[in-house]
Amino acid sequence: MGQLDQKQIERLSDHLGEAETKGAGVAPLTEVVADLTVEAAYQVQLETIRRKVAAGQRVIGKKIGLTSLAMQNLLGVNEPDYGHLLDGMVVENGGEISFSRVLQPRVEAEIAFVLKKDLQGPRVTALDVLRATDYVLPALEIVDSRVKDWKIKLADTVGDNASSGLYLLGGRPMRVDQVDLPQIGMIFYKNGAMINTGVGAAALGNPATCVAWLANKLSEFGITLKAGEVILSGALHAAVNAVPGDAFLARFAHLGEVSVRFVK
């Protein structure tokens, strides 16, 4: 199936919305529409975001997913995907997340970019991204899925706003000329125990390359990255499951720390 008609797009958006309403995962979009394409799935994502904006939320940034080779291989793809960040997704650094806000959360540490200039594709380069960036800082993304048991294919996660959940920013803002983005090291802790490490280069070799990809991909939909937007550039390690009581902390070289705790 190539293009969906508007009624089909709305039906799939309703399907995902049902998971949020009921607080339980639903069947994959690719089971509802067996030959759902990625292009059509992005239309479902945009419909859901349109509804949330109409209900009063604001788009304040974007997130990039599937930036690691391991995740791309897992889903059989050769490029990342993206989702929208809304103001209702923000969590305070060092704060708590009630499990009533999430379904089946996983936590990832990332480098966030905050833009000072618009970025409009196509043909945006990593250098263009650096010139347009106000500062970078550490972030935790709480990825989540409206699809039961994370039983997702690429079109499922794309339609589900790239499995976006919540996010938080921390540490100390740094200009990009003050840090070597590919070489920034990260140590990830769960409940006080180190369980993962990562480095900026884990995200397509350079987090700025991820943001350039995003700007160019968005141009296909007539969307421009705007000054002031937050861009989560991609996980530096494998996502880690969270349950009530879990505490997570990511410590980045030069950029500082970011942490959060889950509660019932």
PDB file of C-alpha atoms in Angstrom:
ATOM      1  CA  MET A   1       0.000   0.000   0.000  1.00  0.00           C
ATOM      2  CA  GLY A   2       1.437   3.377  -0.981  1.00  0.00           C
ATOM      3  CA  GLN A   3      -0.607   6.347   0.152  1.00  0.00           C
ATOM      4  CA  LEU A   4      -3.376   5.934   2.698  1.00  0.00           C
ATOM      5  CA  ASP A   5      -6.502   8.011   2.374  1.00  0.00           C
ATOM      6  CA  GLN A   6      -7.309  10.414   5.180  1.00  0.00           C
ATOM      7  CA  LYS A   7      -9.862   8.079   6.747  1.00  0.00           C
ATOM      8  CA  GLN A   8      -7.295   5.260   6.962  1.00  0.00           C
ATOM      9  CA  ILE A   9      -4.691   7.606   8.456  1.00  0.00           C
ATOM     10  CA  GLU A  10      -7.181   8.747  11.098  1.00  0.00           C
ATOM     11  CA  ARG A  11      -8.140   5.147  11.890  1.00  0.00           C
ATOM     12  CA  LEU A  12      -4.522   4.196  12.579  1.00  0.00           C
ATOM     13  CA  SER A  13      -4.005   7.313  14.687  1.00  0.00           C
ATOM     14  CA  ASP A  14      -7.150   6.376  16.649  1.00  0.00           C
ATOM     15  CA  HIS A  15      -5.728   2.882  17.125  1.00  0.00           C
ATOM     16  CA  LEU A  16      -2.559   4.230  18.767  1.00  0.00           C
ATOM     17  CA  GLY A  17      -4.563   6.736  20.784  1.00  0.00           C
ATOM     18  CA  GLU A  18      -6.553   3.850  22.223  1.00  0.00           C
ATOM     19  CA  ALA A  19      -3.365   2.564  23.889  1.00  0.00           C
ATOM     20  CA  GLU A  20      -2.908   5.879  25.701  1.00  0.00           C
ATOM     21  CA  THR A  21      -6.575   6.014  26.708  1.00  0.00           C
ATOM     22  CA  LYS A  22      -6.647   2.464  28.054  1.00  0.00           C
ATOM     23  CA  GLY A  23      -3.098   2.424  29.409  1.00  0.00           C
ATOM     24  CA  ALA A  24      -2.307  -0.789  27.554  1.00  0.00           C
ATOM     25  CA  GLY A  25      -0.533  -1.662  24.329  1.00  0.00           C
ATOM     26  CA  VAL A  26      -2.423  -2.393  21.122  1.00  0.00           C
ATOM     27  CA  ALA A  27      -1.755  -4.570  18.080  1.00  0.00           C
ATOM     28  CA  PRO A  28       0.944  -3.373  15.659  1.00  0.00           C
ATOM     29  CA  LEU A  29      -0.123  -1.020  12.877  1.00  0.00           C
ATOM     30  CA  THR A  30       1.375  -3.518  10.442  1.00  0.00           C
ATOM     31  CA  GLU A  31      -1.199  -6.063  11.580  1.00  0.00           C
ATOM     32  CA  VAL A  32      -4.050  -3.607  11.099  1.00  0.00           C
ATOM     33  CA  VAL A  33      -2.733  -2.673   7.625  1.00  0.00           C
ATOM     34  CA  ALA A  34      -0.517  -5.526   6.510  1.00  0.00           C
ATOM     35  CA  ASP A  35       1.340  -3.684   3.741  1.00  0.00           C
ATOM     36  CA  LEU A  36       1.773  -0.373   5.584  1.00  0.00           C
ATOM     37  CA  THR A  37       4.690   1.555   4.095  1.00  0.00           C
ATOM     38  CA  VAL A  38       7.071   3.781   6.009  1.00  0.00           C
ATOM     39  CA  GLU A  39       5.891   6.771   3.970  1.00  0.00           C
ATOM     40  CA  ALA A  40       2.287   6.103   4.980  1.00  0.00           C
ATOM     41  CA  ALA A  41       3.379   5.550   8.599  1.00  0.00           C
ATOM     42  CA  TYR A  42       4.903   9.046   8.685  1.00  0.00           C
ATOM     43  CA  GLN A  43       1.487  10.395   7.640  1.00  0.00           C
ATOM     44  CA  VAL A  44      -0.031   8.594  10.632  1.00  0.00           C
ATOM     45  CA  GLN A  45       2.597  10.159  12.892  1.00  0.00           C
ATOM     46  CA  LEU A  46       1.893  13.637  11.504  1.00  0.00           C
ATOM     47  CA  GLU A  47      -1.854  13.144  12.030  1.00  0.00           C
ATOM     48  CA  THR A  48      -1.320  12.207  15.684  1.00  0.00           C
ATOM     49  CA  ILE A  49       0.931  15.236  16.219  1.00  0.00           C
ATOM     50  CA  ARG A  50      -1.617  17.480  14.494  1.00  0.00           C
ATOM     51  CA  ARG A  51      -4.245  16.253  16.959  1.00  0.00           C
ATOM     52  CA  LYS A  52      -2.044  16.818  19.985  1.00  0.00           C
ATOM     53  CA  VAL A  53      -1.186  20.341  18.829  1.00  0.00           C
ATOM     54  CA  ALA A  54      -4.886  21.052  18.250  1.00  0.00           C
ATOM     55  CA  ALA A  55      -5.469  19.895  21.840  1.00  0.00           C
ATOM     56  CA  GLY A  56      -3.000  22.489  23.137  1.00  0.00           C
ATOM     57  CA  GLN A  57       0.438  20.881  23.099  1.00  0.00           C
ATOM     58  CA  ARG A  58       3.393  22.504  21.348  1.00  0.00           C
ATOM     59  CA  VAL A  59       6.083  20.926  19.173  1.00  0.00           C
ATOM     60  CA  ILE A  60       9.383  21.917  20.799  1.00  0.00           C
ATOM     61  CA  GLY A  61      11.794  19.639  19.001  1.00  0.00           C
ATOM     62  CA  LYS A  62      12.486  16.336  17.293  1.00  0.00           C
ATOM     63  CA  LYS A  63      14.063  12.997  18.182  1.00  0.00           C
ATOM     64  CA  ILE A  64      16.098  10.721  15.977  1.00  0.00           C
ATOM     65  CA  GLY A  65      15.840   6.974  16.383  1.00  0.00           C
ATOM     66  CA  LEU A  66      17.595   3.936  14.925  1.00  0.00           C
ATOM     67  CA  THR A  67      20.961   5.673  14.700  1.00  0.00           C
ATOM     68  CA  SER A  68      22.965   2.598  15.663  1.00  0.00           C
ATOM     69  CA  LEU A  69      23.906  -0.108  13.181  1.00  0.00           C
ATOM     70  CA  ALA A  70      22.674  -2.749  15.637  1.00  0.00           C
ATOM     71  CA  MET A  71      19.160  -1.285  15.779  1.00  0.00           C
ATOM     72  CA  GLN A  72      19.044  -0.750  12.014  1.00  0.00           C
ATOM     73  CA  ASN A  73      20.035  -4.373  11.462  1.00  0.00           C
ATOM     74  CA  LEU A  74      17.420  -5.517  13.980  1.00  0.00           C
ATOM     75  CA  LEU A  75      14.630  -3.829  12.016  1.00  0.00           C
ATOM     76  CA  GLY A  76      16.197  -4.453   8.601  1.00  0.00           C
ATOM     77  CA  VAL A  77      16.634  -0.791   7.666  1.00  0.00           C
ATOM     78  CA  ASN A  78      19.508   1.368   6.476  1.00  0.00           C
ATOM     79  CA  GLU A  79      18.565   4.786   7.805  1.00  0.00           C
ATOM     80  CA  PRO A  80      17.258   6.315  11.050  1.00  0.00           C
ATOM     81  CA  ASP A  81      13.728   7.467  11.755  1.00  0.00           C
ATOM     82  CA  TYR A  82      12.362  10.497  13.569  1.00  0.00           C
ATOM     83  CA  GLY A  83       9.598  11.673  15.859  1.00  0.00           C
ATOM     84  CA  HIS A  84       8.284  14.917  17.344  1.00  0.00           C
ATOM     85  CA  LEU A  85       8.960  16.216  20.847  1.00  0.00           C
ATOM     86  CA  LEU A  86       6.046  17.951  22.550  1.00  0.00           C
ATOM     87  CA  ASP A  87       6.076  20.188  25.613  1.00  0.00           C
ATOM     88  CA  GLY A  88       4.019  17.568  27.452  1.00  0.00           C
ATOM     89  CA  MET A  89       6.935  15.116  27.213  1.00  0.00           C
ATOM     90  CA  VAL A  90       9.397  17.140  29.302  1.00  0.00           C
ATOM     91  CA  VAL A  91      10.586  15.785  32.662  1.00  0.00           C
ATOM     92  CA  GLU A  92      12.720  17.742  35.127  1.00  0.00           C
ATOM     93  CA  ASN A  93      16.316  16.590  35.515  1.00  0.00           C
ATOM     94  CA  GLY A  94      16.605  14.606  38.745  1.00  0.00           C
ATOM     95  CA  GLY A  95      12.837  14.249  38.871  1.00  0.00           C
ATOM     96  CA  GLU A  96      10.433  11.344  39.064  1.00  0.00           C
ATOM     97  CA  ILE A  97       8.280   9.694  36.423  1.00  0.00           C
ATOM     98  CA  SER A  98       5.031   8.124  37.541  1.00  0.00           C
ATOM     99  CA  PHE A  99       4.336   4.828  35.824  1.00  0.00           C
ATOM    100  CA  SER A 100       0.869   6.162  35.065  1.00  0.00           C
ATOM    101  CA  ARG A 101       2.550   8.319  32.370  1.00  0.00           C
ATOM    102  CA  VAL A 102       4.160   5.408  30.531  1.00  0.00           C
ATOM    103  CA  LEU A 103       3.291   1.969  29.167  1.00  0.00           C
ATOM    104  CA  GLN A 104       6.507  -0.046  28.694  1.00  0.00           C
ATOM    105  CA  PRO A 105       9.378   2.417  29.054  1.00  0.00           C
ATOM    106  CA  ARG A 106      13.013   2.018  28.136  1.00  0.00           C
ATOM    107  CA  VAL A 107      15.746   4.541  28.881  1.00  0.00           C
ATOM    108  CA  GLU A 108      18.459   5.825  26.548  1.00  0.00           C
ATOM    109  CA  ALA A 109      21.243   8.374  27.070  1.00  0.00           C
ATOM    110  CA  GLU A 110      21.788  10.811  24.221  1.00  0.00           C
ATOM    111  CA  ILE A 111      23.383  14.113  23.276  1.00  0.00           C
ATOM    112  CA  ALA A 112      20.826  16.875  22.733  1.00  0.00           C
ATOM    113  CA  PHE A 113      21.300  19.822  20.375  1.00  0.00           C
ATOM    114  CA  VAL A 114      19.551  23.150  20.885  1.00  0.00           C
ATOM    115  CA  LEU A 115      19.428  25.211  17.705  1.00  0.00           C
ATOM    116  CA  LYS A 116      20.060  28.936  17.337  1.00  0.00           C
ATOM    117  CA  LYS A 117      19.286  29.009  13.590  1.00  0.00           C
ATOM    118  CA  ASP A 118      16.778  27.270  11.359  1.00  0.00           C
ATOM    119  CA  LEU A 119      17.979  24.221   9.433  1.00  0.00           C
ATOM    120  CA  GLN A 120      16.217  23.496   6.169  1.00  0.00           C
ATOM    121  CA  GLY A 121      17.094  20.552   3.953  1.00  0.00           C
ATOM    122  CA  PRO A 122      17.941  19.125   1.541  1.00  0.00           C
ATOM    123  CA  ARG A 123      21.752  19.139   1.377  1.00  0.00           C
ATOM    124  CA  VAL A 124      22.310  20.053   5.042  1.00  0.00           C
ATOM    125  CA  THR A 125      25.745  18.867   6.227  1.00  0.00           C
ATOM    126  CA  ALA A 126      27.136  18.104   9.687  1.00  0.00           C
ATOM    127  CA  LEU A 127      29.077  21.382   9.442  1.00  0.00           C
ATOM    128  CA  ASP A 128      25.828  23.250   8.792  1.00  0.00           C
ATOM    129  CA  VAL A 129      24.427  21.630  11.944  1.00  0.00           C
ATOM    130  CA  LEU A 130      27.389  22.779  14.055  1.00  0.00           C
ATOM    131  CA  ARG A 131      27.009  26.331  12.759  1.00  0.00           C
ATOM    132  CA  ALA A 132      23.283  26.298  13.572  1.00  0.00           C
ATOM    133  CA  THR A 133      23.684  24.841  17.089  1.00  0.00           C
ATOM    134  CA  ASP A 134      23.493  27.088  20.124  1.00  0.00           C
ATOM    135  CA  TYR A 135      24.738  24.408  22.529  1.00  0.00           C
ATOM    136  CA  VAL A 136      24.678  20.688  23.323  1.00  0.00           C
ATOM    137  CA  LEU A 137      23.879  18.989  26.614  1.00  0.00           C
ATOM    138  CA  PRO A 138      23.155  15.495  27.970  1.00  0.00           C
ATOM    139  CA  ALA A 139      19.707  13.971  27.733  1.00  0.00           C
ATOM    140  CA  LEU A 140      17.772  10.910  28.760  1.00  0.00           C
ATOM    141  CA  GLU A 141      15.049   9.765  26.423  1.00  0.00           C
ATOM    142  CA  ILE A 142      12.339   7.503  27.763  1.00  0.00           C
ATOM    143  CA  VAL A 143      11.285   5.614  24.680  1.00  0.00           C
ATOM    144  CA  ASP A 144       7.894   3.971  24.885  1.00  0.00           C
ATOM    145  CA  SER A 145       5.619   2.062  22.568  1.00  0.00           C
ATOM    146  CA  ARG A 146       1.889   2.062  22.167  1.00  0.00           C
ATOM    147  CA  VAL A 147       2.375  -1.341  20.478  1.00  0.00           C
ATOM    148  CA  LYS A 148       1.978  -4.267  22.870  1.00  0.00           C
ATOM    149  CA  ASP A 149       5.219  -5.977  23.931  1.00  0.00           C
ATOM    150  CA  TRP A 150       7.315  -3.797  21.589  1.00  0.00           C
ATOM    151  CA  LYS A 151       6.278  -6.078  18.731  1.00  0.00           C
ATOM    152  CA  ILE A 152       7.320  -3.518  16.147  1.00  0.00           C
ATOM    153  CA  LYS A 153       8.530  -3.276  12.595  1.00  0.00           C
ATOM    154  CA  LEU A 154       9.889  -0.041  11.139  1.00  0.00           C
ATOM    155  CA  ALA A 155       6.471   1.207  10.009  1.00  0.00           C
ATOM    156  CA  ASP A 156       5.070   0.568  13.498  1.00  0.00           C
ATOM    157  CA  THR A 157       7.645   2.702  15.283  1.00  0.00           C
ATOM    158  CA  VAL A 158       7.462   5.443  12.635  1.00  0.00           C
ATOM    159  CA  GLY A 159       3.679   5.637  12.913  1.00  0.00           C
ATOM    160  CA  ASP A 160       4.006   5.683  16.705  1.00  0.00           C
ATOM    161  CA  ASN A 161       6.053   8.913  16.653  1.00  0.00           C
ATOM    162  CA  ALA A 162       9.304   6.898  16.581  1.00  0.00           C
ATOM    163  CA  SER A 163       8.317   5.259  19.891  1.00  0.00           C
ATOM    164  CA  SER A 164       8.619   8.566  21.732  1.00  0.00           C
ATOM    165  CA  GLY A 165       7.662   8.788  25.369  1.00  0.00           C
ATOM    166  CA  LEU A 166       9.289  11.417  27.580  1.00  0.00           C
ATOM    167  CA  TYR A 167      12.660  13.132  27.814  1.00  0.00           C
ATOM    168  CA  LEU A 168      14.778  15.260  30.088  1.00  0.00           C
ATOM    169  CA  LEU A 169      17.816  17.497  29.655  1.00  0.00           C
ATOM    170  CA  GLY A 170      20.567  17.961  32.213  1.00  0.00           C
ATOM    171  CA  GLY A 171      24.209  18.710  32.741  1.00  0.00           C
ATOM    172  CA  ARG A 172      25.720  21.947  31.566  1.00  0.00           C
ATOM    173  CA  PRO A 173      25.260  23.520  28.136  1.00  0.00           C
ATOM    174  CA  MET A 174      28.437  23.519  26.021  1.00  0.00           C
ATOM    175  CA  ARG A 175      29.146  25.170  22.682  1.00  0.00           C
ATOM    176  CA  VAL A 176      30.041  22.696  19.963  1.00  0.00           C
ATOM    177  CA  ASP A 177      33.499  24.253  19.555  1.00  0.00           C
ATOM    178  CA  GLN A 178      34.208  23.367  23.207  1.00  0.00           C
ATOM    179  CA  VAL A 179      33.736  19.607  22.761  1.00  0.00           C
ATOM    180  CA  ASP A 180      34.676  16.812  20.362  1.00  0.00           C
ATOM    181  CA  LEU A 181      31.221  15.370  19.742  1.00  0.00           C
ATOM    182  CA  PRO A 182      32.254  11.943  18.363  1.00  0.00           C
ATOM    183  CA  GLN A 183      34.663  11.460  21.282  1.00  0.00           C
ATOM    184  CA  ILE A 184      32.321  12.401  24.149  1.00  0.00           C
ATOM    185  CA  GLY A 185      32.229   9.415  26.490  1.00  0.00           C
ATOM    186  CA  MET A 186      29.179   8.402  28.518  1.00  0.00           C
ATOM    187  CA  ILE A 187      28.684   6.035  31.457  1.00  0.00           C
ATOM    188  CA  PHE A 188      25.156   4.790  32.137  1.00  0.00           C
ATOM    189  CA  TYR A 189      24.000   3.668  35.587  1.00  0.00           C
ATOM    190  CA  LYS A 190      20.888   1.807  36.710  1.00  0.00           C
ATOM    191  CA  ASN A 191      20.200   1.757  40.446  1.00  0.00           C
ATOM    192  CA  GLY A 192      23.770   2.831  41.122  1.00  0.00           C
ATOM    193  CA  ALA A 193      25.405   0.091  39.050  1.00  0.00           C
ATOM    194  CA  MET A 194      27.223   0.862  35.813  1.00  0.00           C
ATOM    195  CA  ILE A 195      25.492  -1.152  33.101  1.00  0.00           C
ATOM    196  CA  ASN A 196      26.519   0.545  29.872  1.00  0.00           C
ATOM    197  CA  THR A 197      29.003   2.889  28.279  1.00  0.00           C
ATOM    198  CA  GLY A 198      28.829   4.828  25.061  1.00  0.00           C
ATOM    199  CA  VAL A 199      30.523   7.452  22.946  1.00  0.00           C
ATOM    200  CA  GLY A 200      29.224  10.159  20.622  1.00  0.00           C
ATOM    201  CA  ALA A 201      30.458   8.246  17.583  1.00  0.00           C
ATOM    202  CA  ALA A 202      27.885   5.512  18.342  1.00  0.00           C
ATOM    203  CA  ALA A 203      25.289   7.729  16.639  1.00  0.00           C
ATOM    204  CA  LEU A 204      26.159   7.474  12.928  1.00  0.00           C
ATOM    205  CA  GLY A 205      29.793   8.289  13.683  1.00  0.00           C
ATOM    206  CA  ASN A 206      28.912  11.822  14.824  1.00  0.00           C
ATOM    207  CA  PRO A 207      25.725  13.100  16.471  1.00  0.00           C
ATOM    208  CA  ALA A 208      25.824  16.142  14.156  1.00  0.00           C
ATOM    209  CA  THR A 209      25.514  13.760  11.191  1.00  0.00           C
ATOM    210  CA  CYS A 210      22.260  12.484  12.714  1.00  0.00           C
ATOM    211  CA  VAL A 211      20.848  16.016  12.939  1.00  0.00           C
ATOM    212  CA  ALA A 212      21.882  16.687   9.327  1.00  0.00           C
ATOM    213  CA  TRP A 213      20.052  13.513   8.265  1.00  0.00           C
ATOM    214  CA  LEU A 214      16.976  14.741  10.138  1.00  0.00           C
ATOM    215  CA  ALA A 215      16.962  18.162   8.494  1.00  0.00           C
ATOM    216  CA  ASN A 216      17.226  16.536   5.078  1.00  0.00           C
ATOM    217  CA  LYS A 217      14.554  13.911   5.821  1.00  0.00           C
ATOM    218  CA  LEU A 218      12.134  16.548   7.114  1.00  0.00           C
ATOM    219  CA  SER A 219      12.483  18.498   3.869  1.00  0.00           C
ATOM    220  CA  GLU A 220      10.571  15.634   2.194  1.00  0.00           C
ATOM    221  CA  PHE A 221       7.571  16.681   4.321  1.00  0.00           C
ATOM    222  CA  GLY A 222       8.095  20.435   3.936  1.00  0.00           C
ATOM    223  CA  ILE A 223       9.235  20.724   7.576  1.00  0.00           C
ATOM    224  CA  THR A 224      12.110  22.937   8.734  1.00  0.00           C
ATOM    225  CA  LEU A 225      14.031  22.578  12.004  1.00  0.00           C
ATOM    226  CA  LYS A 226      13.499  25.859  13.838  1.00  0.00           C
ATOM    227  CA  ALA A 227      15.775  27.958  16.036  1.00  0.00           C
ATOM    228  CA  GLY A 228      15.149  27.051  19.679  1.00  0.00           C
ATOM    229  CA  GLU A 229      14.161  23.452  18.940  1.00  0.00           C
ATOM    230  CA  VAL A 230      15.658  20.580  20.947  1.00  0.00           C
ATOM    231  CA  ILE A 231      16.994  17.698  18.862  1.00  0.00           C
ATOM    232  CA  LEU A 232      17.708  14.353  20.521  1.00  0.00           C
ATOM    233  CA  SER A 233      20.426  12.978  18.276  1.00  0.00           C
ATOM    234  CA  GLY A 234      20.210   9.247  19.001  1.00  0.00           C
ATOM    235  CA  ALA A 235      21.035   6.698  21.679  1.00  0.00           C
ATOM    236  CA  LEU A 236      24.669   6.013  22.582  1.00  0.00           C
ATOM    237  CA  HIS A 237      23.847   2.518  23.910  1.00  0.00           C
ATOM    238  CA  ALA A 238      21.142  -0.132  23.906  1.00  0.00           C
ATOM    239  CA  ALA A 239      17.874   0.936  25.539  1.00  0.00           C
ATOM    240  CA  VAL A 240      17.329  -0.328  29.105  1.00  0.00           C
ATOM    241  CA  ASN A 241      13.963  -1.459  30.499  1.00  0.00           C
ATOM    242  CA  ALA A 242      12.521   0.448  33.462  1.00  0.00           C
ATOM    243  CA  VAL A 243      10.140  -0.576  36.239  1.00  0.00           C
ATOM    244  CA  PRO A 244       8.867   1.370  39.265  1.00  0.00           C
ATOM    245  CA  GLY A 245      11.701   1.987  41.721  1.00  0.00           C
ATOM    246  CA  ASP A 246      14.429   2.119  39.072  1.00  0.00           C
ATOM    247  CA  ALA A 247      16.788   5.085  39.049  1.00  0.00           C
ATOM    248  CA  PHE A 248      18.907   6.007  36.043  1.00  0.00           C
ATOM    249  CA  LEU A 249      21.881   8.308  35.694  1.00  0.00           C
ATOM    250  CA  ALA A 250      24.054   9.126  32.697  1.00  0.00           C
ATOM    251  CA  ARG A 251      27.402  10.815  33.234  1.00  0.00           C
ATOM    252  CA  PHE A 252      28.941  12.478  30.177  1.00  0.00           C
ATOM    253  CA  ALA A 253      32.499  13.704  29.769  1.00  0.00           C
ATOM    254  CA  HIS A 254      32.485  17.531  29.732  1.00  0.00           C
ATOM    255  CA  LEU A 255      28.662  17.740  29.608  1.00  0.00           C
ATOM    256  CA  GLY A 256      27.822  16.585  33.132  1.00  0.00           C
ATOM    257  CA  GLU A 257      24.983  14.385  34.372  1.00  0.00           C
ATOM    258  CA  VAL A 258      21.320  13.742  33.813  1.00  0.00           C
ATOM    259  CA  SER A 259      19.144  11.490  35.998  1.00  0.00           C
ATOM    260  CA  VAL A 260      15.603  10.319  36.659  1.00  0.00           C
ATOM    261  CA  ARG A 261      13.683   7.867  38.859  1.00  0.00           C
ATOM    262  CA  PHE A 262      10.526   5.864  38.116  1.00  0.00           C
ATOM    263  CA  VAL A 263       7.798   5.556  40.748  1.00  0.00           C
ATOM    264  CA  LYS A 264       4.454   3.743  40.901  1.00  0.00           C
TER     265      LYS A 264
END
